[in-house]
Coordinates of C-alpha atoms in Angstrom, one line a residue:
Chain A
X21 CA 0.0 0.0 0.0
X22 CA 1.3 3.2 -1.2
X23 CA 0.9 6.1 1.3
X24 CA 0.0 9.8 -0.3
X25 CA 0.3 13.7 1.3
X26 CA -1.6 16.2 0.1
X27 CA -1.4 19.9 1.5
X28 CA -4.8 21.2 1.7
X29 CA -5.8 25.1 1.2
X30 CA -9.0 26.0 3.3
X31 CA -9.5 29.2 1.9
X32 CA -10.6 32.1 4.2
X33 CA -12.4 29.8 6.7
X34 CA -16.3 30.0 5.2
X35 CA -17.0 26.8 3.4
X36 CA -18.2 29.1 0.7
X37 CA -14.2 29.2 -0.3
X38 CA -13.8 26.1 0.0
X39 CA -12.9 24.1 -3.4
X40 CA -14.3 20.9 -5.0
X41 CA -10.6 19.5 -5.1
X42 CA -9.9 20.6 -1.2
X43 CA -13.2 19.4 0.0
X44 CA -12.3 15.4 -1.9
X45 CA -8.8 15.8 -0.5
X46 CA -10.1 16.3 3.2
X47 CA -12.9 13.7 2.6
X48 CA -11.0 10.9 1.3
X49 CA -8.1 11.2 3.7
X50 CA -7.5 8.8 6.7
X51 CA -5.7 11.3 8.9
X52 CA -5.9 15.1 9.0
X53 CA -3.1 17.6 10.3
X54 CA -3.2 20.7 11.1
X55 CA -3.2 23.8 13.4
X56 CA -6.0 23.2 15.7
X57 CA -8.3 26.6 15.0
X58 CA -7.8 25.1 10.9
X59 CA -8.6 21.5 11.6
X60 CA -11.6 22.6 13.3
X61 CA -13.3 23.9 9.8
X62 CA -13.2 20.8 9.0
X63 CA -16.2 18.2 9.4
X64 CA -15.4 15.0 11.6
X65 CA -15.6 12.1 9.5
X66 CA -16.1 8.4 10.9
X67 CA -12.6 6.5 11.0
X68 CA -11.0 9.4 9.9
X69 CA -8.1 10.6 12.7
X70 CA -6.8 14.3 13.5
X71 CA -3.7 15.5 15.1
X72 CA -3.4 19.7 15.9
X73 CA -0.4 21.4 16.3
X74 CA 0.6 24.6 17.7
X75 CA 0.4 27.3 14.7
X76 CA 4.7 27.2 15.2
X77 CA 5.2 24.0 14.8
X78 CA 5.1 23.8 10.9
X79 CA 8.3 21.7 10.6
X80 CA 7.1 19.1 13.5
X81 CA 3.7 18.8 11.4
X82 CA 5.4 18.1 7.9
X83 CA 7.5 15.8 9.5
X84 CA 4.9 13.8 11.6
X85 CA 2.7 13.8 8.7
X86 CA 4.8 12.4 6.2
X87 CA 6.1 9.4 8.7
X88 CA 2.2 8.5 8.7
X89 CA 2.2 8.8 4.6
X90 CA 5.2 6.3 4.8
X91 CA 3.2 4.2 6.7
X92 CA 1.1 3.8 3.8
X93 CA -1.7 6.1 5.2
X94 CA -3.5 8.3 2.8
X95 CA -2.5 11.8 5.0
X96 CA -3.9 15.4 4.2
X97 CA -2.4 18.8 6.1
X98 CA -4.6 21.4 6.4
X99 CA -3.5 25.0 5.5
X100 CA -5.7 28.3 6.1
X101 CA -5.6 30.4 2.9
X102 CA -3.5 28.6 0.7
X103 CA -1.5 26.2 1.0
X104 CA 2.2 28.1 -0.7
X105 CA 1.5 31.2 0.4
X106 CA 3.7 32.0 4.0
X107 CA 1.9 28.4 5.3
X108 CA 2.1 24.5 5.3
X109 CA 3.3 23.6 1.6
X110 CA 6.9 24.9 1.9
X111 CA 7.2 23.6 5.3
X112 CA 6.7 20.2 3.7
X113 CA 9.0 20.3 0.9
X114 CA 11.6 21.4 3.3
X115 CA 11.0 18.1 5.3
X116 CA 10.8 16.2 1.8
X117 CA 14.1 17.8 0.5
X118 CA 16.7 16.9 4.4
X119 CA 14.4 13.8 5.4
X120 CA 14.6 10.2 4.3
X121 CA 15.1 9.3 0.7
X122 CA 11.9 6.9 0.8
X123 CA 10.1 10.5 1.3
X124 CA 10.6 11.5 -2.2
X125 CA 9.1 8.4 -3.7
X126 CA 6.0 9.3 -1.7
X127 CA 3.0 11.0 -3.8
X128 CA 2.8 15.0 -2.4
X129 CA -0.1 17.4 -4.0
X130 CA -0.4 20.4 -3.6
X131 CA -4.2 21.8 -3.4
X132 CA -4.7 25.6 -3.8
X133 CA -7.0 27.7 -1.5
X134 CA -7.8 31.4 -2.2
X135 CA -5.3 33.0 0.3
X136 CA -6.0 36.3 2.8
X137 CA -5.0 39.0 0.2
X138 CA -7.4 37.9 -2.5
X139 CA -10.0 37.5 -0.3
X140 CA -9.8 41.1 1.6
X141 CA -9.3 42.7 -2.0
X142 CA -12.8 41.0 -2.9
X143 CA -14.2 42.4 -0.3
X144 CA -13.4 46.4 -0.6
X145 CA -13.4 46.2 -4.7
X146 CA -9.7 45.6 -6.6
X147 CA -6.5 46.7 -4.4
X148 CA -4.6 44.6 -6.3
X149 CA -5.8 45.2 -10.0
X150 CA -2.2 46.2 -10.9
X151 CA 1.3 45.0 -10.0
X152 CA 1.8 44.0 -6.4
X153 CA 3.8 42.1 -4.3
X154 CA 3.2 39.9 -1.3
X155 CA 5.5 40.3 1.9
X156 CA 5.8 38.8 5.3
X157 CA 6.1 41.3 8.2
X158 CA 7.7 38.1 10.6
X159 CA 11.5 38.6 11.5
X160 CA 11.5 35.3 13.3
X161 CA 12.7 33.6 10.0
X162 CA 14.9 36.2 8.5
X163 CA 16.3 39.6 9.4
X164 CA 14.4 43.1 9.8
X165 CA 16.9 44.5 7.8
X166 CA 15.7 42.4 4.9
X167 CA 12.0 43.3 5.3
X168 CA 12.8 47.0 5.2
X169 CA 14.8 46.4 1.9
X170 CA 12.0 45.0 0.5
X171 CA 9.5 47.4 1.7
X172 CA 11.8 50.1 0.3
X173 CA 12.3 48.2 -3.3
X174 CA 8.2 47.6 -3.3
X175 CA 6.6 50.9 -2.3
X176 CA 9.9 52.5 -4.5
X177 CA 8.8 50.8 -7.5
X178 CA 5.3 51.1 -7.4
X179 CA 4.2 48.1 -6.2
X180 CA 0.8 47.5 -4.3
X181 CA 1.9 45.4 -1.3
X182 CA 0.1 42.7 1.0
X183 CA 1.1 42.5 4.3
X184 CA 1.3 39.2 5.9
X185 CA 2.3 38.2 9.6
X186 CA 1.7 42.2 10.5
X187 CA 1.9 41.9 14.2
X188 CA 2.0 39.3 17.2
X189 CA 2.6 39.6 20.8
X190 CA 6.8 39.0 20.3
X191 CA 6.6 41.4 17.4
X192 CA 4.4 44.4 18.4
X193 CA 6.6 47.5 17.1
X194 CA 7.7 45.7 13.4
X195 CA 4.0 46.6 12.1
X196 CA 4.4 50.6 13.4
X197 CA 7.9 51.0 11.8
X198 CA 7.3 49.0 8.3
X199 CA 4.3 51.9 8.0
X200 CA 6.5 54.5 8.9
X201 CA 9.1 53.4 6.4
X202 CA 6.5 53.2 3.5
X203 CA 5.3 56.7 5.0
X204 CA 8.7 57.9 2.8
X205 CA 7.9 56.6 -0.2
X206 CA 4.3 57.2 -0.7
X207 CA 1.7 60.3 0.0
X208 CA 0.3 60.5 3.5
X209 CA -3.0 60.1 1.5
X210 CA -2.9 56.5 0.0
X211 CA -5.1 54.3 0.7
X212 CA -4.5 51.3 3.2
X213 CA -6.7 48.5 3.8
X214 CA -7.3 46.3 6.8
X215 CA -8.9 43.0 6.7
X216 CA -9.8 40.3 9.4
X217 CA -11.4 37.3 9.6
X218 CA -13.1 37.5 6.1
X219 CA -16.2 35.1 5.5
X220 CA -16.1 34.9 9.3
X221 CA -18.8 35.7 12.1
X222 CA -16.1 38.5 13.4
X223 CA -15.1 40.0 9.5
X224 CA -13.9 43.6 9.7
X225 CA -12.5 45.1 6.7
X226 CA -11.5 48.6 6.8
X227 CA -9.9 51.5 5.0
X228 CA -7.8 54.3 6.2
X229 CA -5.4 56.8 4.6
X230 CA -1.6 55.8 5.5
X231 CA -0.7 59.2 7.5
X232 CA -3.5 57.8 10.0
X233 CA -2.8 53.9 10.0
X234 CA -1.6 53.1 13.3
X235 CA 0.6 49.2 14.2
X236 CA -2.3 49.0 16.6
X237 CA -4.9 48.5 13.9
X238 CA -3.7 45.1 12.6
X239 CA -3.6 41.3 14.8
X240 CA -2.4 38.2 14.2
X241 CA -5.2 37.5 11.5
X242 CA -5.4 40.9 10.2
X243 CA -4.2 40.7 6.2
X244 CA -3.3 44.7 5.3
X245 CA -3.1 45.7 1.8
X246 CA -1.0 49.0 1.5
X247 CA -2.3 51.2 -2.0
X248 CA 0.6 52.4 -4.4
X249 CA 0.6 56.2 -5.6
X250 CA -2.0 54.7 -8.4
X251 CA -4.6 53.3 -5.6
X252 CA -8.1 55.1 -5.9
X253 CA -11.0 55.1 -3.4
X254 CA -14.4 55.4 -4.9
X255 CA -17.1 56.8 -2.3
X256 CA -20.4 55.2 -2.7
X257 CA -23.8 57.3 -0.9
X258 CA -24.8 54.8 1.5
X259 CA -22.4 51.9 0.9
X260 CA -18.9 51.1 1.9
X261 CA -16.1 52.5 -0.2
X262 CA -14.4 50.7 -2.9
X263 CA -10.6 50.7 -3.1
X264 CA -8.9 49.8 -6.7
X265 CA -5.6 50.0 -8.4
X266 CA -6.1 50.9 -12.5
X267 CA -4.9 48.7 -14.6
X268 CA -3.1 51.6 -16.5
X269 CA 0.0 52.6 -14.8
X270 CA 2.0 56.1 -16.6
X271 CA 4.3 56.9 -13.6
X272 CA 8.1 55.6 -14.3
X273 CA 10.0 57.7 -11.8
X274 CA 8.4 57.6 -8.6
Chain B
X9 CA -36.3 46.3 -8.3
X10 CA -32.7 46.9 -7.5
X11 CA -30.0 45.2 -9.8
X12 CA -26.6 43.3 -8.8
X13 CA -23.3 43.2 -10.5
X14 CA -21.2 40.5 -9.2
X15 CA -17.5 39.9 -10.5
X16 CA -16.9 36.2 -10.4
X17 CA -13.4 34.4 -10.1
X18 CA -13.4 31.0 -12.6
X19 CA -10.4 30.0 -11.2
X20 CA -8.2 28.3 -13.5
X21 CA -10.8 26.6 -15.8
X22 CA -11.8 22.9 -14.2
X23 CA -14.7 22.6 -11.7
X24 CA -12.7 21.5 -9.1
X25 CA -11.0 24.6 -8.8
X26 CA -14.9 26.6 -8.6
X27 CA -16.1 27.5 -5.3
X28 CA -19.2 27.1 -3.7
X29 CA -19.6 30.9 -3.6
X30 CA -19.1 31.8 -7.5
X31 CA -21.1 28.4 -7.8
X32 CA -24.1 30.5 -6.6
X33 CA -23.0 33.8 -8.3
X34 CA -23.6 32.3 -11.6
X35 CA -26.4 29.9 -10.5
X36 CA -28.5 32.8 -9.9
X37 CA -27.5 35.3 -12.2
X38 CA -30.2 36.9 -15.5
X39 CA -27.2 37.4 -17.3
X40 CA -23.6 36.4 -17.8
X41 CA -20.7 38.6 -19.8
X42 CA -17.7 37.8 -20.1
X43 CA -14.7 36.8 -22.8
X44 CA -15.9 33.9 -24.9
X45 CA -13.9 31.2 -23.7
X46 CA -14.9 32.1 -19.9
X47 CA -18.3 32.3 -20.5
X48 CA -18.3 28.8 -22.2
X49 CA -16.8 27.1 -19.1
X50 CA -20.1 28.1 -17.5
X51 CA -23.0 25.5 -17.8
X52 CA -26.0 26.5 -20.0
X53 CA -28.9 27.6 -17.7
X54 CA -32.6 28.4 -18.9
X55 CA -33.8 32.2 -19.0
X56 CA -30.1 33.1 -18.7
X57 CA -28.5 35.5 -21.3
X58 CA -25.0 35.4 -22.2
X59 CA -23.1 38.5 -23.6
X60 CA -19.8 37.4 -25.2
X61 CA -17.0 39.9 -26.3
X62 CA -13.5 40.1 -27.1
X63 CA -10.5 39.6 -24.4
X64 CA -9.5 43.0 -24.7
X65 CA -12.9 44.7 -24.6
X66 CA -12.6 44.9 -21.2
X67 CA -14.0 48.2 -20.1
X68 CA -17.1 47.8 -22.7
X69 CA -18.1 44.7 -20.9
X70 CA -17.7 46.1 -17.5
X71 CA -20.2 49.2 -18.6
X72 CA -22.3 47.1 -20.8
X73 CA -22.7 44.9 -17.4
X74 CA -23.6 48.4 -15.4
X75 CA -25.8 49.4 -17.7
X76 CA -27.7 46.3 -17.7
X77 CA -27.6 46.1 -13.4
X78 CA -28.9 49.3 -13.2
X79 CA -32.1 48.4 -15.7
X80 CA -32.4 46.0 -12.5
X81 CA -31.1 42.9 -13.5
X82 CA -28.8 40.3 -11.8
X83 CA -25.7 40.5 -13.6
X84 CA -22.8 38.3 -13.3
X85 CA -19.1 39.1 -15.4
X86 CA -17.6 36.0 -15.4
X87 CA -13.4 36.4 -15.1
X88 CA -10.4 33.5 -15.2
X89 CA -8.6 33.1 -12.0
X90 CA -8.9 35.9 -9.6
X91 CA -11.2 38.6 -10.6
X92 CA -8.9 41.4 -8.6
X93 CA -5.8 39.9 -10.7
X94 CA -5.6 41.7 -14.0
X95 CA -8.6 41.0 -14.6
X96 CA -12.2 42.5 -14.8
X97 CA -12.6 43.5 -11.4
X98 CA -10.2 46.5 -11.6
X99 CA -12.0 47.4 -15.3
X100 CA -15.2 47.3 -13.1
X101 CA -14.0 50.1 -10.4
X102 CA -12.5 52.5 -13.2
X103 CA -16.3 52.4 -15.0
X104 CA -18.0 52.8 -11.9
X105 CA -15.6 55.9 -11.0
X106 CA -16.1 57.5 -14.6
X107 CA -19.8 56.4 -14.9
X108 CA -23.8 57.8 -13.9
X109 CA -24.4 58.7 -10.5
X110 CA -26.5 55.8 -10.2
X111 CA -24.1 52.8 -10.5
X112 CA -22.6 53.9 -7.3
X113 CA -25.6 53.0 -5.7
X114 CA -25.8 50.0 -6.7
X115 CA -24.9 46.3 -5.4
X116 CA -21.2 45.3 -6.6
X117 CA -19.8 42.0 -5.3
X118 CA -16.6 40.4 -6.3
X119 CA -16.0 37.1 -5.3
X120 CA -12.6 35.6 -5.7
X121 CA -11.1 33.0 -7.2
X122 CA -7.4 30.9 -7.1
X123 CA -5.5 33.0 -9.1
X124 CA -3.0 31.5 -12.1
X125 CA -0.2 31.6 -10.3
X126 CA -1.8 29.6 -7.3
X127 CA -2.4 27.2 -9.6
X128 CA 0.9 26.7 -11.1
X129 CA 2.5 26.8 -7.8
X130 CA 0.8 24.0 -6.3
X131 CA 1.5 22.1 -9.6
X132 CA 5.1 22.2 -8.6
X133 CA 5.7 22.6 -4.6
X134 CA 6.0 25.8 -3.2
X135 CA 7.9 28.2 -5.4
X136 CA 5.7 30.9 -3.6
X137 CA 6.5 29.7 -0.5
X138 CA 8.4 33.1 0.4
X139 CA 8.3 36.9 -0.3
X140 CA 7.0 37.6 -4.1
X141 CA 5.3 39.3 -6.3
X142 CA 2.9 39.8 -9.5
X143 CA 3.6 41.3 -12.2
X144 CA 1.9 41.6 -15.7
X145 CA 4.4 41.9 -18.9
X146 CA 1.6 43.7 -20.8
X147 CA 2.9 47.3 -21.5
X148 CA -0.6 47.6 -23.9
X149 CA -1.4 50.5 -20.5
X150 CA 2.2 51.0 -18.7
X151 CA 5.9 52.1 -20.5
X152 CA 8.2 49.6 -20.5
X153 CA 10.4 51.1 -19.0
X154 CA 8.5 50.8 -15.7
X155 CA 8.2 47.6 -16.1
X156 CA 11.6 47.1 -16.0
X157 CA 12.3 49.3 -13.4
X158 CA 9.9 47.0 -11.4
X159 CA 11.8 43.8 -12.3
X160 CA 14.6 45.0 -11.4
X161 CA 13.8 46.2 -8.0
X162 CA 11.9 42.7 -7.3
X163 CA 14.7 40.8 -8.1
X164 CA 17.3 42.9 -6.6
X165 CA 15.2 42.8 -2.8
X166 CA 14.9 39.0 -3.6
X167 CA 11.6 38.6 -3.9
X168 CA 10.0 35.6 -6.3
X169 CA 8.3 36.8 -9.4
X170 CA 5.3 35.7 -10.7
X171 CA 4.8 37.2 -14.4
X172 CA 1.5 37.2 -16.2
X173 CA 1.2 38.1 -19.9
X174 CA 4.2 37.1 -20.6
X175 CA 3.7 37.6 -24.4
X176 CA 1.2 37.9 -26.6
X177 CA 1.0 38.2 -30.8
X178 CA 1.7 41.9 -30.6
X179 CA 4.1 41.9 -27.8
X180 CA 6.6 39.3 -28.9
X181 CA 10.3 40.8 -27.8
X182 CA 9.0 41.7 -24.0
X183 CA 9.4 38.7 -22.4
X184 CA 13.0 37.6 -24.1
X185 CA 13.9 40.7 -22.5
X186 CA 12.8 40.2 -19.5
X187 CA 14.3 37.4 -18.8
X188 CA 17.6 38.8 -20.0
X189 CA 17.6 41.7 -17.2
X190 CA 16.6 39.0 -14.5
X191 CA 19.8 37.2 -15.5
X192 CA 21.8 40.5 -14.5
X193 CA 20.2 39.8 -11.2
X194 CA 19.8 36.4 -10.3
X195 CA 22.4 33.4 -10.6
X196 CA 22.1 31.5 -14.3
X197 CA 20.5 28.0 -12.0
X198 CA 17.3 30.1 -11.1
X199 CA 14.8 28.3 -11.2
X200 CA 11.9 29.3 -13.7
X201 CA 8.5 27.6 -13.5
X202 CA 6.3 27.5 -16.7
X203 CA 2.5 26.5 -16.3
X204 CA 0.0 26.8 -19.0
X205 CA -3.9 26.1 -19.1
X206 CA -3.3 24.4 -15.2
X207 CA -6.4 22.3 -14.6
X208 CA -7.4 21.8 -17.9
X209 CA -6.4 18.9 -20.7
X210 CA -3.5 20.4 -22.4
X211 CA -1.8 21.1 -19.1
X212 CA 1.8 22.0 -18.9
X213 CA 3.9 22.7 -16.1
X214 CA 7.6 22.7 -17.0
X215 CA 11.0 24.0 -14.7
X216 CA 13.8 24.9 -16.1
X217 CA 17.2 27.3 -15.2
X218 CA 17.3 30.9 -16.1
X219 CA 19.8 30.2 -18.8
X220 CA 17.8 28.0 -20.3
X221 CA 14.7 29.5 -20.0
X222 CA 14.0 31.5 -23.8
X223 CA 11.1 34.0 -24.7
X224 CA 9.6 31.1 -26.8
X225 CA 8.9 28.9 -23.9
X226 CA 5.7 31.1 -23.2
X227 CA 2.6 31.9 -25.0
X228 CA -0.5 34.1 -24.0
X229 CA -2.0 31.4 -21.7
X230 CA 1.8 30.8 -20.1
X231 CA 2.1 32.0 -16.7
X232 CA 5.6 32.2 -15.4
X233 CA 7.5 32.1 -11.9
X234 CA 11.1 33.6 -11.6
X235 CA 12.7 31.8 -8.7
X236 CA 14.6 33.9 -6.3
X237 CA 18.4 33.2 -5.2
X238 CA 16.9 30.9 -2.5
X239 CA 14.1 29.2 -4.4
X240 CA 15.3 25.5 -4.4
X241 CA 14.9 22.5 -6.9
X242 CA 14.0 18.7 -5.1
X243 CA 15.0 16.0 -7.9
X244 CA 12.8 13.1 -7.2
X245 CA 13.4 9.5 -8.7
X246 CA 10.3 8.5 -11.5
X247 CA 8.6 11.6 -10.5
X248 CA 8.6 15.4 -11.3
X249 CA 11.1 18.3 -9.6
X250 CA 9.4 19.9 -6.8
X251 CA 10.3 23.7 -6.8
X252 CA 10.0 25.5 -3.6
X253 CA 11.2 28.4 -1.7
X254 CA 12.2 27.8 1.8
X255 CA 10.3 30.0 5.0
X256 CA 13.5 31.7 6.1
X257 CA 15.7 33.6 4.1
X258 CA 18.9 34.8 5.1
X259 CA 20.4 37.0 2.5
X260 CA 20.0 40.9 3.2
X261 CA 22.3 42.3 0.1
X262 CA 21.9 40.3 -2.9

């Protein structure tokens, strides 16, 4: 018996996101990993076994769940969003690439999910209807210093940029200073966007201009989406705003 | 009666990839518009119209679609991947700016969708797996010389770079070039992912390295992802390469 993995995107966390080929992937498996809050969107099935994690213990989980795929187990990780985007699928090829060579004969799929960014841009109109770029705000994997080159190449070039990871409670100023860097680039006027929890009971999305975002407006699960120069907001009599990057872009020298 | 507009994500063009949300959209929709193709990956329903036009009409669908929402129909624009990822949702907000009074008041929805280069990442590992960013070749509505000024600042903060449009019949020499400048940048192993039509029967997902890689290798349905200098290749025995980009990164001056 030949053992499979597949790395399975949720989506937001509304079942209304969640795709044909994720939903087989999670039915047909025999054992489910995941994060705990994550593997709770999912429906118990009879016979079918579930170990959480802690949200930092990506490595652990690849690991764990490929020795059960070795086994011969048909094994499916869970992912919020999707799967490749700052979650679960690179985790697991990292395990795949320094673990046991019998690892790499195992089949690994890879299901797509609509990740955070998409989903808040959905939600307040098209934020990212030009070029953008999507950036992690978490020094625990590589240095500050790195993150404020990029934020400095992105919001120089005239990228739109989604940030990831903004804040958590051992990284409560790096959220503050990335807005005060990109506060040098672009005018005090441009639209930023703040979105939580979409498709959720608790969903807040939200836009401010940058000169009055504050690092205490994002969370742990708050996705923010930070407009270029280009970025227009479109008041609407009676109904929410909508935020949107033309597709035309004319400005070369920022 | 009021009218709706709703912008709805395909995905990459199988069923599996639809979710349960634009499942609905179109389900309950008077009338669909949309490019030809997209519209014909929708299933025939009874009293529903369908208003096909050309790829690059995009702005006369999006006020043809207005038009018809605020005679009070429900009106659904049917769009490939991700609405909000140069696609029609942005063409939606710039008509709405521009337009009557009166389509500000109305009911605009976009639901998203798993956008190409989603698709083409899962098809391979995690090439995503790190900072990265979109960017459309097209210079139909930008200079070229901004878009190189954004490759280069992308590939010289490290990010990954996910390129849509590479080429198309009018623009053959763009994405030669392209490539070319990244090669000033980024080491001659790179590797460079190639997906095209993901999800459907002439699928093609293909990696090869940077010095390899040539501006024939891509067509209009080709999208491409640009490895970064730690975006690592896993050789597998009697299966395909899986391309991934690790969680930390360590390099601050490339």
């Amino acid at each position: 018996m030949s053992g499979t993995l597949t790395v399975v995107g949720l989506g937001p966390g509304d079942p209304r996101y969640l795709t044909p080929e994720a939903d087989a992937a999670l039915t047909s498996a025999h054992a489910l990993y995941g994060y705990g809050p994550y593997l709770d969107r999912v429906p118990q099935r009879a016979g079918q076994t579930r170990l959480a994690s802690d949200n930092r213990e990506e490595r652990g989980r690849a690991v764990a769940a490929l020795d059960r795929a070795a086994e011969g187990a048909r094994v499916a990780i869970v992912s919020g969003g999707d799967p490749g985007v700052f979650a679960m699928a690179a985790a697991v090829c990292e395990a795949i690439e320094t673990g046991p060579e019998a690892w790499r004969a195992l089949d690994v799929a890879f299901v797509p999910g609509i990740t955070a960014m998409l989903a808040v841009a959905a939600r307040i109109g098209a934020p990212l209807g030009h070029d953008f770029c999507a950036l992690s705000l978490s020094d625990n994997l590589k240095p500050w210093e790195l993150i404020e080159r990029r934020l400095d190449a992105a919001a120089g070039a005239g990228f739109v940029i989604a940030l990831y990871n903004p804040v958590s409670r051992a990284r409560p100023w790096q959220f503050g200073n990335a807005l005060a860097l990109l506060g040098r680039h672009l005018p005090p006027a441009t639209p930023v966007v703040f979105g939580r929890a979409v498709g959720r009971p608790d969903e807040c999305v939200e836009v401010m201009t940058l000169d009055a975002a504050d690092g205490k407006n994002a969370d742990m699960a708050t996705l923010v989406i930070v407009g270029s120069r280009e970025t227009r907001v479109i008041t609407r009599p009676g109904k929410s705003p909508l935020v949107y990057t033309p597709r035309a872009a004319v400005e070369v020298n920022a």
